[in-house]
Coordinates of N, CA and C in Angstrom, one line a residue:
X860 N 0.9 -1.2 0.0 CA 0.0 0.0 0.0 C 0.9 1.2 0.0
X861 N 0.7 2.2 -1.0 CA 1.0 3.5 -1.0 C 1.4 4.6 0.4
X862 N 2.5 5.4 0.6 CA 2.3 6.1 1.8 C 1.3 6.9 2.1
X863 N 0.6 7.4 2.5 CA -0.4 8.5 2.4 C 0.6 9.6 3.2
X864 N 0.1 11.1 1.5 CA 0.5 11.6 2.0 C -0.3 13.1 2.4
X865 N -0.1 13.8 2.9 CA -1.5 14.9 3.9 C -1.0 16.4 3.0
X866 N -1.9 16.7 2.4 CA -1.8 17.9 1.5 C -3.0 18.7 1.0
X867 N -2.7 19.7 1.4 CA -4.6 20.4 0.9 C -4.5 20.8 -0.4
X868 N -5.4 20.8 -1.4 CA -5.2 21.3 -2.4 C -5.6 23.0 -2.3
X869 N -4.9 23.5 -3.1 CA -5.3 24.8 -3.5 C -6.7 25.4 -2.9
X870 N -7.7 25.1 -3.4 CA -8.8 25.6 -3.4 C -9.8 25.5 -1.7
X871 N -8.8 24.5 -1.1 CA -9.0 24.9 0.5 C -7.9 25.2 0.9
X872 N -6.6 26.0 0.4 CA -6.0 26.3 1.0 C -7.1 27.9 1.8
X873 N -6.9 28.4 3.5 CA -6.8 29.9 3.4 C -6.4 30.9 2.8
X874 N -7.2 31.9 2.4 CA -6.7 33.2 1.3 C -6.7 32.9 0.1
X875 N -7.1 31.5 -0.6 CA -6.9 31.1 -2.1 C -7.9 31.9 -2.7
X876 N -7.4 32.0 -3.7 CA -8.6 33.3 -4.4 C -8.7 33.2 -5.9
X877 N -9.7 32.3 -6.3 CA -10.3 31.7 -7.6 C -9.8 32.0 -8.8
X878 N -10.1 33.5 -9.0 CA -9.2 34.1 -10.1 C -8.0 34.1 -10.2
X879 N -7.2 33.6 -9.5 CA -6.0 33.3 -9.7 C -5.9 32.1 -10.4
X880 N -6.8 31.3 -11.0 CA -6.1 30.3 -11.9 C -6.4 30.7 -13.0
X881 N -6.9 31.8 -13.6 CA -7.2 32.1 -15.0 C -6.3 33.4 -15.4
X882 N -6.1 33.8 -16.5 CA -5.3 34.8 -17.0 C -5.9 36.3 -16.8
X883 N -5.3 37.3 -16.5 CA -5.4 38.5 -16.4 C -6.6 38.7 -17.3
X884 N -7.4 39.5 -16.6 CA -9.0 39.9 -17.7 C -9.4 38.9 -18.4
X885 N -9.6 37.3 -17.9 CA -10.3 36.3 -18.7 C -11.6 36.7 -18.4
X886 N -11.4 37.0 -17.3 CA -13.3 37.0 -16.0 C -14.1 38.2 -16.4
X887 N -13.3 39.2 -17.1 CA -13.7 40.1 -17.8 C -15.2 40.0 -18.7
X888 N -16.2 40.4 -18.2 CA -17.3 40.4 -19.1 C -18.4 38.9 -18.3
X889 N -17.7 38.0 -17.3 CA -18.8 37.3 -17.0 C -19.9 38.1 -16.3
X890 N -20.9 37.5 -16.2 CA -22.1 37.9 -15.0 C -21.5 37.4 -13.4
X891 N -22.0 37.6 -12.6 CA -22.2 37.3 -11.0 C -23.8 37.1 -10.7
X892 N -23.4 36.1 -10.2 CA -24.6 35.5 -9.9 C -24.9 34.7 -8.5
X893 N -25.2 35.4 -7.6 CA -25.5 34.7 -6.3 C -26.6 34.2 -5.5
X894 N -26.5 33.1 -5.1 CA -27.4 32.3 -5.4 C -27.5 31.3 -3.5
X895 N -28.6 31.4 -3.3 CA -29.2 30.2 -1.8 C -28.5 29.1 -2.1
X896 N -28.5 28.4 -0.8 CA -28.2 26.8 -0.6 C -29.5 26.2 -1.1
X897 N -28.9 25.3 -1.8 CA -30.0 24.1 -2.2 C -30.8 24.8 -3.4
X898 N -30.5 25.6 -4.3 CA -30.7 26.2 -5.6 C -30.7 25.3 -6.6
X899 N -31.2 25.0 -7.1 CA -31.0 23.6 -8.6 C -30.7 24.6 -9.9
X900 N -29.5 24.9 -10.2 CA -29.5 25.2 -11.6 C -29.4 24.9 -12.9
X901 N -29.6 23.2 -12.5 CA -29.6 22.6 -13.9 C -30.2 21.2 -13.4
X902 N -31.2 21.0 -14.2 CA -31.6 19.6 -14.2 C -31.3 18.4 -16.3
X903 N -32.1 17.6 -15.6 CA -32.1 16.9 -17.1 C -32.6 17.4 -18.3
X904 N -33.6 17.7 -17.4 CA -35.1 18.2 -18.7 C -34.8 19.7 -18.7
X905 N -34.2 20.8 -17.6 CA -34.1 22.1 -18.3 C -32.3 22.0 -18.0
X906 N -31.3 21.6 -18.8 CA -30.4 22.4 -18.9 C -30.0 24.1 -19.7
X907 N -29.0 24.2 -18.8 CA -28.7 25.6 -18.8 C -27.5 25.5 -20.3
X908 N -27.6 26.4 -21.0 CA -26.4 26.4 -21.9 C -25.6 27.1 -21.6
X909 N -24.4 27.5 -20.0 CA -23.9 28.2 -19.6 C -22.7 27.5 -19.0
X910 N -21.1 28.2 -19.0 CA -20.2 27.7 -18.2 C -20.1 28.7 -17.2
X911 N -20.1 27.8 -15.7 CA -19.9 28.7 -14.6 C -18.8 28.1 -14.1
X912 N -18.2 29.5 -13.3 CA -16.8 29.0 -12.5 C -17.1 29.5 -11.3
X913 N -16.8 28.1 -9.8 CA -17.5 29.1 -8.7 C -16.3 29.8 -7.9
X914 N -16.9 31.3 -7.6 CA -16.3 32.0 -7.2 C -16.3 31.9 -5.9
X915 N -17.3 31.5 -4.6 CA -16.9 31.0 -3.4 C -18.6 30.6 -3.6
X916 N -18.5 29.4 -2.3 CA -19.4 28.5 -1.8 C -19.1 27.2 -2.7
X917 N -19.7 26.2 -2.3 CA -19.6 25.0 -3.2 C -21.3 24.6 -3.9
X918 N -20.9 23.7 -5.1 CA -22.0 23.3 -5.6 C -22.2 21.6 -6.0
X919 N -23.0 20.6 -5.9 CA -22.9 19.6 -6.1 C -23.8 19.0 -7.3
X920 N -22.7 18.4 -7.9 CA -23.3 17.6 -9.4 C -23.7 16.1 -9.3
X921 N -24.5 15.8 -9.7 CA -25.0 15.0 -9.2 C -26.3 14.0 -10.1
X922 N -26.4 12.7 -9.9 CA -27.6 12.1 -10.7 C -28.6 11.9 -9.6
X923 N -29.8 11.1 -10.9 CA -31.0 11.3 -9.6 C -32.6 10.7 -10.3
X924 N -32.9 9.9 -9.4 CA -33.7 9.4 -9.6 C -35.1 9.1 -9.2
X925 N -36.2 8.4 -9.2 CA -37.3 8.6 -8.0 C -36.9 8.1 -6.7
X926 N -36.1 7.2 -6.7 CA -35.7 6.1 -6.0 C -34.2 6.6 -5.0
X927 N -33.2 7.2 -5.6 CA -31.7 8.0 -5.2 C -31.1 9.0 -5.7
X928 N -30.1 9.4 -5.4 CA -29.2 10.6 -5.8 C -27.8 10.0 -5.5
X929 N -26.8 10.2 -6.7 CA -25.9 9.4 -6.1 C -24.8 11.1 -7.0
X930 N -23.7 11.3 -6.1 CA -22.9 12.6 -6.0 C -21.9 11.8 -7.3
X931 N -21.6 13.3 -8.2 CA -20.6 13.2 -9.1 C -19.1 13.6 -8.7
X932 N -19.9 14.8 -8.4 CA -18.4 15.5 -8.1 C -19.4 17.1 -6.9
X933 N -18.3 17.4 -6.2 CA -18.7 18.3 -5.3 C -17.4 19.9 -6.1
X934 N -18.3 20.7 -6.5 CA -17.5 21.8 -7.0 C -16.8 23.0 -5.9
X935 N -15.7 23.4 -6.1 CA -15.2 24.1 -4.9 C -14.6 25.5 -5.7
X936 N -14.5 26.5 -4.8 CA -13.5 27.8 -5.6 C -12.8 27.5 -6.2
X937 N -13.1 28.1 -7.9 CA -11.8 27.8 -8.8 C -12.4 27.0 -9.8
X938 N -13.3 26.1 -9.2 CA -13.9 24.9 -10.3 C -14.6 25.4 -11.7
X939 N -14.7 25.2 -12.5 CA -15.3 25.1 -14.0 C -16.1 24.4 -14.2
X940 N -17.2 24.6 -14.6 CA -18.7 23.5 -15.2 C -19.6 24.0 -16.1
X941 N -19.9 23.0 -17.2 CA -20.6 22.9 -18.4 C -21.7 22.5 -17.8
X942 N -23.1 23.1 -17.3 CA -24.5 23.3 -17.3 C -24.9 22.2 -18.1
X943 N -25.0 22.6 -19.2 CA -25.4 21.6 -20.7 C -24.9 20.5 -20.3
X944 N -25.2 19.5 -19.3 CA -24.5 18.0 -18.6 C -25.6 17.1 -18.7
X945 N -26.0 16.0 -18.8 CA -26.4 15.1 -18.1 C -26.6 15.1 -17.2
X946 N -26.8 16.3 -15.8 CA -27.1 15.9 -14.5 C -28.0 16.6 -14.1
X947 N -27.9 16.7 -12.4 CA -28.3 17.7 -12.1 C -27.3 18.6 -10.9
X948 N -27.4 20.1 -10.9 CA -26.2 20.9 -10.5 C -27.1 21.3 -9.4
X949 N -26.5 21.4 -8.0 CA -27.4 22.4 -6.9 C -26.4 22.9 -5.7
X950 N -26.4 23.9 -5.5 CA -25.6 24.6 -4.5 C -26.4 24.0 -3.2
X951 N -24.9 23.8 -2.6 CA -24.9 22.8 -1.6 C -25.1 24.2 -0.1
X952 N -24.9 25.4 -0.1 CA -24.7 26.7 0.5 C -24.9 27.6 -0.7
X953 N -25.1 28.9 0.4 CA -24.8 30.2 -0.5 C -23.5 30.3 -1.2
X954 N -23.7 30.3 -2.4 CA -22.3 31.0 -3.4 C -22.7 31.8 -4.5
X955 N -21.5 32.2 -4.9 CA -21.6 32.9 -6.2 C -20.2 32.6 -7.5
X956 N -21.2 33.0 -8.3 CA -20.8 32.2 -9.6 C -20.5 33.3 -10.6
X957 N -19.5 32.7 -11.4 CA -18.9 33.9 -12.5 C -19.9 32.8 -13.6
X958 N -20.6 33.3 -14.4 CA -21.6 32.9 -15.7 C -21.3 33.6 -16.9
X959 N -21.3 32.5 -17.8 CA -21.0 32.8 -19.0 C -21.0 32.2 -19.9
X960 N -21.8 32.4 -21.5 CA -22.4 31.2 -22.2 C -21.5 30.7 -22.8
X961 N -22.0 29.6 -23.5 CA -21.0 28.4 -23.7 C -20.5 28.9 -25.3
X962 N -21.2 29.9 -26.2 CA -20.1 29.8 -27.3 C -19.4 31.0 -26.9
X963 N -19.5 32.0 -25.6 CA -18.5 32.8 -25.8 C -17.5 32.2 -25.1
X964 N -17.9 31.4 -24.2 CA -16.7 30.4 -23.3 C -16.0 30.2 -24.2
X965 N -16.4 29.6 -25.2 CA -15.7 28.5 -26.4 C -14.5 29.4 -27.0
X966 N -15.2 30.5 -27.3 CA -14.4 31.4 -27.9 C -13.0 32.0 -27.1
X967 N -13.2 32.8 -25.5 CA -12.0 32.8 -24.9 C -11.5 32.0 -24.8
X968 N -12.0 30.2 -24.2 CA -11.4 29.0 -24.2 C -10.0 29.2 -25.8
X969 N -10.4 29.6 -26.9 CA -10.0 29.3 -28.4 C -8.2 30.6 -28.1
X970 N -8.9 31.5 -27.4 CA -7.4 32.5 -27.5 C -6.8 32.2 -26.4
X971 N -7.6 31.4 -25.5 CA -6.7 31.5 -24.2 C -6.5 29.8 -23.7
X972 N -5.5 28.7 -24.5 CA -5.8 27.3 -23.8 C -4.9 27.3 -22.6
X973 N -4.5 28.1 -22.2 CA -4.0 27.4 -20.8 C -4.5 27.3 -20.1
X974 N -6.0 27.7 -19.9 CA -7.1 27.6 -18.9 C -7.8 25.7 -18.9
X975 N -7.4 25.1 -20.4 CA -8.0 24.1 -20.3 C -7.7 23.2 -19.4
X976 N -6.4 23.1 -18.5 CA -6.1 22.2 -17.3 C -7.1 22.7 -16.5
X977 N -7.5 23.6 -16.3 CA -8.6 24.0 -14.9 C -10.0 23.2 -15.5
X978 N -10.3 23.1 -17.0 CA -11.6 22.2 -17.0 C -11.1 20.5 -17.1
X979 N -10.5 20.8 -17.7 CA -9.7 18.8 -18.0 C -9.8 18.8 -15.8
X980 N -9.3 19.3 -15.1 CA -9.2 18.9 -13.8 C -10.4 18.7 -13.1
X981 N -11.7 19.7 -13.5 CA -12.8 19.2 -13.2 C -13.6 17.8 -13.6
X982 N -13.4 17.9 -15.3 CA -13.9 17.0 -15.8 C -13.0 15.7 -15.2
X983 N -11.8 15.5 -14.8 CA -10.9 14.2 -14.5 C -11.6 13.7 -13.3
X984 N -11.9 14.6 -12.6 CA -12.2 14.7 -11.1 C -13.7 13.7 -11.2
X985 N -14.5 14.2 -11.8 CA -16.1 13.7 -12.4 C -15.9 12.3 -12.5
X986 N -15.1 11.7 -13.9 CA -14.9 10.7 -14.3 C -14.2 9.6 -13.1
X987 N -13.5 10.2 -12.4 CA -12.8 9.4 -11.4 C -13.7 8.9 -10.5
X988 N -14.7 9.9 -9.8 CA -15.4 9.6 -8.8 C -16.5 8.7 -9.2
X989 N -17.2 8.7 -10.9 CA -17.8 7.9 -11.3 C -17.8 6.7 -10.8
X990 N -16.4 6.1 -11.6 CA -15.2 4.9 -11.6 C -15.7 4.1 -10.3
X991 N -15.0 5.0 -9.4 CA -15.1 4.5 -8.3 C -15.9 4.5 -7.3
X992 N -17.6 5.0 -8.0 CA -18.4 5.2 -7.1 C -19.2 3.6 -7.5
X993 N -18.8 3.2 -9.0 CA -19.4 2.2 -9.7 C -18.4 0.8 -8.7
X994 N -17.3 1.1 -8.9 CA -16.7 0.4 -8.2 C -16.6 -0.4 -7.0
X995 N -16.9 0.9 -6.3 CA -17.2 0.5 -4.6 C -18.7 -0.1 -4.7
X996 N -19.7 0.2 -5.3 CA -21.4 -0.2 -5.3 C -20.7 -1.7 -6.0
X997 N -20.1 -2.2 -6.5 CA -19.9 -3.3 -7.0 C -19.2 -4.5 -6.4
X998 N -18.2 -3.8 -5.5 CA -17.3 -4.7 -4.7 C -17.0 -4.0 -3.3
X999 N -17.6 -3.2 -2.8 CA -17.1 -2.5 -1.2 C -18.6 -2.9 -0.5
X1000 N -18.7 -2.9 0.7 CA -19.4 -2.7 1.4 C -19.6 -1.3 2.2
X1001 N -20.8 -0.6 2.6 CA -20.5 0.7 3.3 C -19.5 0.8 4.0
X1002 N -18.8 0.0 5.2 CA -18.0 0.3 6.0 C -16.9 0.8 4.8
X1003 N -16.3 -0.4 4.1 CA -14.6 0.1 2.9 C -15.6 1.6 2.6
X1004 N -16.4 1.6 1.8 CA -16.7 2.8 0.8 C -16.6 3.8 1.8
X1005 N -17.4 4.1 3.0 CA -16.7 5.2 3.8 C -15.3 5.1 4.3
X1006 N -14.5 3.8 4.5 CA -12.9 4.4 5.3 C -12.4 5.1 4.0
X1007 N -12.9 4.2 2.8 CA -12.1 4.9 1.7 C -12.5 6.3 1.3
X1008 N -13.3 7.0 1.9 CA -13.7 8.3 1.6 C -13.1 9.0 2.2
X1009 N -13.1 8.6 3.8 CA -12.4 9.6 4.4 C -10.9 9.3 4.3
X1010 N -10.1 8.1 3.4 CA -8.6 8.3 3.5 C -8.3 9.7 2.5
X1011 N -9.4 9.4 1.5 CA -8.9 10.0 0.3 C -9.4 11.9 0.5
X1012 N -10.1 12.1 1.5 CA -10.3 13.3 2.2 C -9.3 13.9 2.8
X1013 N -8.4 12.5 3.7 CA -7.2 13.2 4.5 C -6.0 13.1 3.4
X1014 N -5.9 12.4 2.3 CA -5.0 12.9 1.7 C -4.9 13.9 1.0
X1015 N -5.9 14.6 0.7 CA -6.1 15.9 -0.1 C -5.9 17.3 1.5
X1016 N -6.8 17.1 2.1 CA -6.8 18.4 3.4 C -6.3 18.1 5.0
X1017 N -5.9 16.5 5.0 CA -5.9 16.6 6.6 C -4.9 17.1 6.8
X1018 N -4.3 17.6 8.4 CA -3.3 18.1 9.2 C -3.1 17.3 10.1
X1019 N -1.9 17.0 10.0 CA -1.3 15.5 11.1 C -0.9 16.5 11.9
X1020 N -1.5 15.8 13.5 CA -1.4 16.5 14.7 C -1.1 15.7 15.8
X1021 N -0.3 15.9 16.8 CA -0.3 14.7 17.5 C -0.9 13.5 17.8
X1022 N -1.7 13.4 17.9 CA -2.7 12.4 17.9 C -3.7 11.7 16.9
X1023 N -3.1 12.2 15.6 CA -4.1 11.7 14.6 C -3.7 13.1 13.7
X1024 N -4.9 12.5 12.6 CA -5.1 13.5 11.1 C -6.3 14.3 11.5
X1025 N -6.1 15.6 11.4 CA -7.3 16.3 11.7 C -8.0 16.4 10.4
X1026 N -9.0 16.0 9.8 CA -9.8 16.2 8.8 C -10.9 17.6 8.7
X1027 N -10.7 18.7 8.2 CA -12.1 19.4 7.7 C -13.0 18.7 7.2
X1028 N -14.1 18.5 7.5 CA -14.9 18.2 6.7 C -16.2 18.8 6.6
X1029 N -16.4 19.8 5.7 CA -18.0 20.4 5.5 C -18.7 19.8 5.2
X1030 N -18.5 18.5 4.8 CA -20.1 17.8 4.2 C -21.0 17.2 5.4
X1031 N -21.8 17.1 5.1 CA -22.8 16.7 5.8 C -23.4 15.2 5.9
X1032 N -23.8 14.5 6.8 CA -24.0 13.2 6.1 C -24.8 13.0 5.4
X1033 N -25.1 13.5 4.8 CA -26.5 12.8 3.7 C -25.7 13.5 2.4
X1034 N -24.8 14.1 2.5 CA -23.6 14.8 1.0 C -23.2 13.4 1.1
X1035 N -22.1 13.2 1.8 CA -21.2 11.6 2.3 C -22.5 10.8 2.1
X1036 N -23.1 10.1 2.1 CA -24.1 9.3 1.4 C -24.7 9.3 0.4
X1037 N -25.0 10.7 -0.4 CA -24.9 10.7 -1.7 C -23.8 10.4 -2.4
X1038 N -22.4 10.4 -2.3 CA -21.5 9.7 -2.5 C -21.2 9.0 -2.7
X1039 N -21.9 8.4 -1.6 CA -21.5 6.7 -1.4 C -22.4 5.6 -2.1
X1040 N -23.6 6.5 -2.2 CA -24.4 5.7 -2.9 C -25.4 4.4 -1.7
X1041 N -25.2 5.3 -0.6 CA -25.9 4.3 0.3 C -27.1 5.5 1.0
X1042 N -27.1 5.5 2.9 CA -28.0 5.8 3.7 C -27.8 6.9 4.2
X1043 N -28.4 8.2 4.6 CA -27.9 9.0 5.7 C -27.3 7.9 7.3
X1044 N -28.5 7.0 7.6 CA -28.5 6.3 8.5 C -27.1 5.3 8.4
X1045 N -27.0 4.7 7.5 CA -25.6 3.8 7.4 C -24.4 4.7 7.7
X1046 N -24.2 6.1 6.9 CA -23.2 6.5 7.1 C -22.8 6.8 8.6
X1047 N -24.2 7.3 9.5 CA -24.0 7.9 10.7 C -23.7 6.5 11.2
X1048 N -24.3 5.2 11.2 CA -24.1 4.1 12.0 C -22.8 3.8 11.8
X1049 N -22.2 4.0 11.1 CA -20.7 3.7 11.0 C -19.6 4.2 11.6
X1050 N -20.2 5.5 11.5 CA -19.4 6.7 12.4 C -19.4 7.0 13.5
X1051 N -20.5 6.4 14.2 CA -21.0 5.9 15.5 C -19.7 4.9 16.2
X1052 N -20.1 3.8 15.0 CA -19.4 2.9 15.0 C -17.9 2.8 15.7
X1053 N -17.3 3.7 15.1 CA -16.0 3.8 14.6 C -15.4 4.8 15.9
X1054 N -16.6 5.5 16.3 CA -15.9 6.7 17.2 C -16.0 5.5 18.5
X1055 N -16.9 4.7 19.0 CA -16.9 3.4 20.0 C -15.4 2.6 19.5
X1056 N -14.8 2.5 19.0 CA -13.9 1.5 18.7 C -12.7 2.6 19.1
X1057 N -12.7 4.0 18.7 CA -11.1 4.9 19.5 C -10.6 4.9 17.8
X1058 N -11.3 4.6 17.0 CA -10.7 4.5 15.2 C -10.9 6.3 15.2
X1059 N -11.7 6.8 15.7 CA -11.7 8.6 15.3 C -12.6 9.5 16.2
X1060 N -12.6 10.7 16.3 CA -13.7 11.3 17.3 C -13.9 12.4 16.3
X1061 N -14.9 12.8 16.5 CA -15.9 14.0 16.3 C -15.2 15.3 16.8
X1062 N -14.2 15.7 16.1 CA -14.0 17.1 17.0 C -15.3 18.4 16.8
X1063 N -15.4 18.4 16.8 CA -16.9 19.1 16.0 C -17.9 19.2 14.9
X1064 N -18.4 19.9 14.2 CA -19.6 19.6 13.7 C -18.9 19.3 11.7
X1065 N -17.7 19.8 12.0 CA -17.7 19.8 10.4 C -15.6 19.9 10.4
X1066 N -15.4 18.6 11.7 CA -14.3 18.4 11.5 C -13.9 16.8 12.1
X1067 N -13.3 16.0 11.6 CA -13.2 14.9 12.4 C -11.4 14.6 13.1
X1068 N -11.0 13.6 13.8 CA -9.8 14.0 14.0 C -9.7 12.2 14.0
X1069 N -9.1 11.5 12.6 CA -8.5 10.1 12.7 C -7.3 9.5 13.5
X1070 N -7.6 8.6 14.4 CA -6.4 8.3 15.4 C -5.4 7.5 14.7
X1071 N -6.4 6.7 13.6 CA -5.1 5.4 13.1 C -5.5 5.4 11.6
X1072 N -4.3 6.2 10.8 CA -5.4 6.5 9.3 C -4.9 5.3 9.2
X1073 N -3.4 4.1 8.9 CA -3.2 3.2 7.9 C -4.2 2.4 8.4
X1074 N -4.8 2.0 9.5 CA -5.9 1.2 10.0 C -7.2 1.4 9.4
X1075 N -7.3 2.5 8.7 CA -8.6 3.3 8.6 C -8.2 2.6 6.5
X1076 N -6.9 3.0 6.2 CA -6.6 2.7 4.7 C -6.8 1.6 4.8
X1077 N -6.8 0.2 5.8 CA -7.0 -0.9 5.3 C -8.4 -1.2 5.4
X1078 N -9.4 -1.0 6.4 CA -10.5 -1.2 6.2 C -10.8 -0.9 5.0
X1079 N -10.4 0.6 3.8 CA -11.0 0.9 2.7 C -10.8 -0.4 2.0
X1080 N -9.6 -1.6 2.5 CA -9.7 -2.1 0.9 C -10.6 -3.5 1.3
X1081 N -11.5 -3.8 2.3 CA -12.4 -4.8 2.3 C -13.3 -4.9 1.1
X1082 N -13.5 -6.1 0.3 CA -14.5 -6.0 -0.4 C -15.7 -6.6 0.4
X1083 N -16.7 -6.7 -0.3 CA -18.2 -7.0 0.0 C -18.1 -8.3 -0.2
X1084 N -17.3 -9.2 -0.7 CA -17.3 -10.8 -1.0 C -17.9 -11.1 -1.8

């Protein structure tokens, strides 16, 4: 198994500031657009023909059916997204969004490609989480599919602190369950679980603190049998 190693990306780093991944006056000429938690701005039946980039708050992409909702990708400051999707898009909080339609996008996209790593990184991001959301629903059981959520959370933002990895974590359980493609109730029973065993505690509402992550990376690789 791989070292794990503890590194926040960019866009939760403190002070990171969105426009800084695009070129001088690209942003030039979008709208702003600010918008409630739990906003739907794109479903199946009405997509939007617009690329937005969020400028703070997060947004979640996502499928959905009578039956579930299962998470694509969760958008954060900096991210890029094509509306015109197959899904559905909804602000997970208040944010606001730089908007802008898709043949003028096309067009700065055409004079300016070094912005294309910022969409190729969204779109990689999507495709990944697919993979492996098909993956885990195929061969994990909830317990793997959540240790493996939260390893791959502390290898992107946690802070190794004496006693463990301190995890942020803003989601909510029923976000982490859309994810996972399981229960609100499973995820909490696990985490329940796990805080009785000394595996992690609850430092607060929207942070966790792991005692024994390589113990936590092995549980991820249980399959379901």
């Amino acid at each position: 198994m791989s070292p794990i190693s503890i590194a926040a990306p960019p866009s939760a780093t403190p002070g990171f500031d969105p426009a800084s991944r695009f070129p001088p006056g690209f942003l030039e000429g979008f709208g702003v657009r600010d918008l409630p938690g739990g906003y739907l701005l794109a479903t199946l039946g009405q997509p939007l023909d617009q690329v937005f980039i969020v400028r703070s708050g997060r947004v979640r992409v996502y499928l959905a059916s009578e039956a579930r909702e299962l998470s694509l990708a969760i958008l954060e400051p900096g991210d890029v997204f094509v509306t015109h999707t197959p899904t559905f898009v909804q602000t997970l909080e208040p944010v606001t969004l730089w908007v802008l339609g898709t043949r003028e996008f096309a067009a700065r996209l055409a004079r300016e490609p070094s912005i294309t790593p910022a969409i190729m990184r969204v779109l990689g991001r999507i495709l990944s989480n697919a993979v492996a959301l098909v993956e885990d629903l195929a061969f994990r059981d909830v317990p793997a599919r959540l240790a493996r959520f939260l390893v791959r959370q502390a290898e992107q933002r946690g802070v190794m602190e004496a006693d463990g990895c301190l995890l942020p974590l803003r989601l909510g359980t029923e976000d982490i369950a859309c994810l996972l493609g399981t229960t609100r109730q499973s995820v909490s029973s696990q985490m329940n679980q796990w805080q009785r065993e000394g595996l992690l505690t609850r430092r607060s509402r929207h942070a966790l603190l792991i005692h024994d992550l390589p113990a936590l990376a092995l549980r991820s690789l249980a399959s379901s049998g």
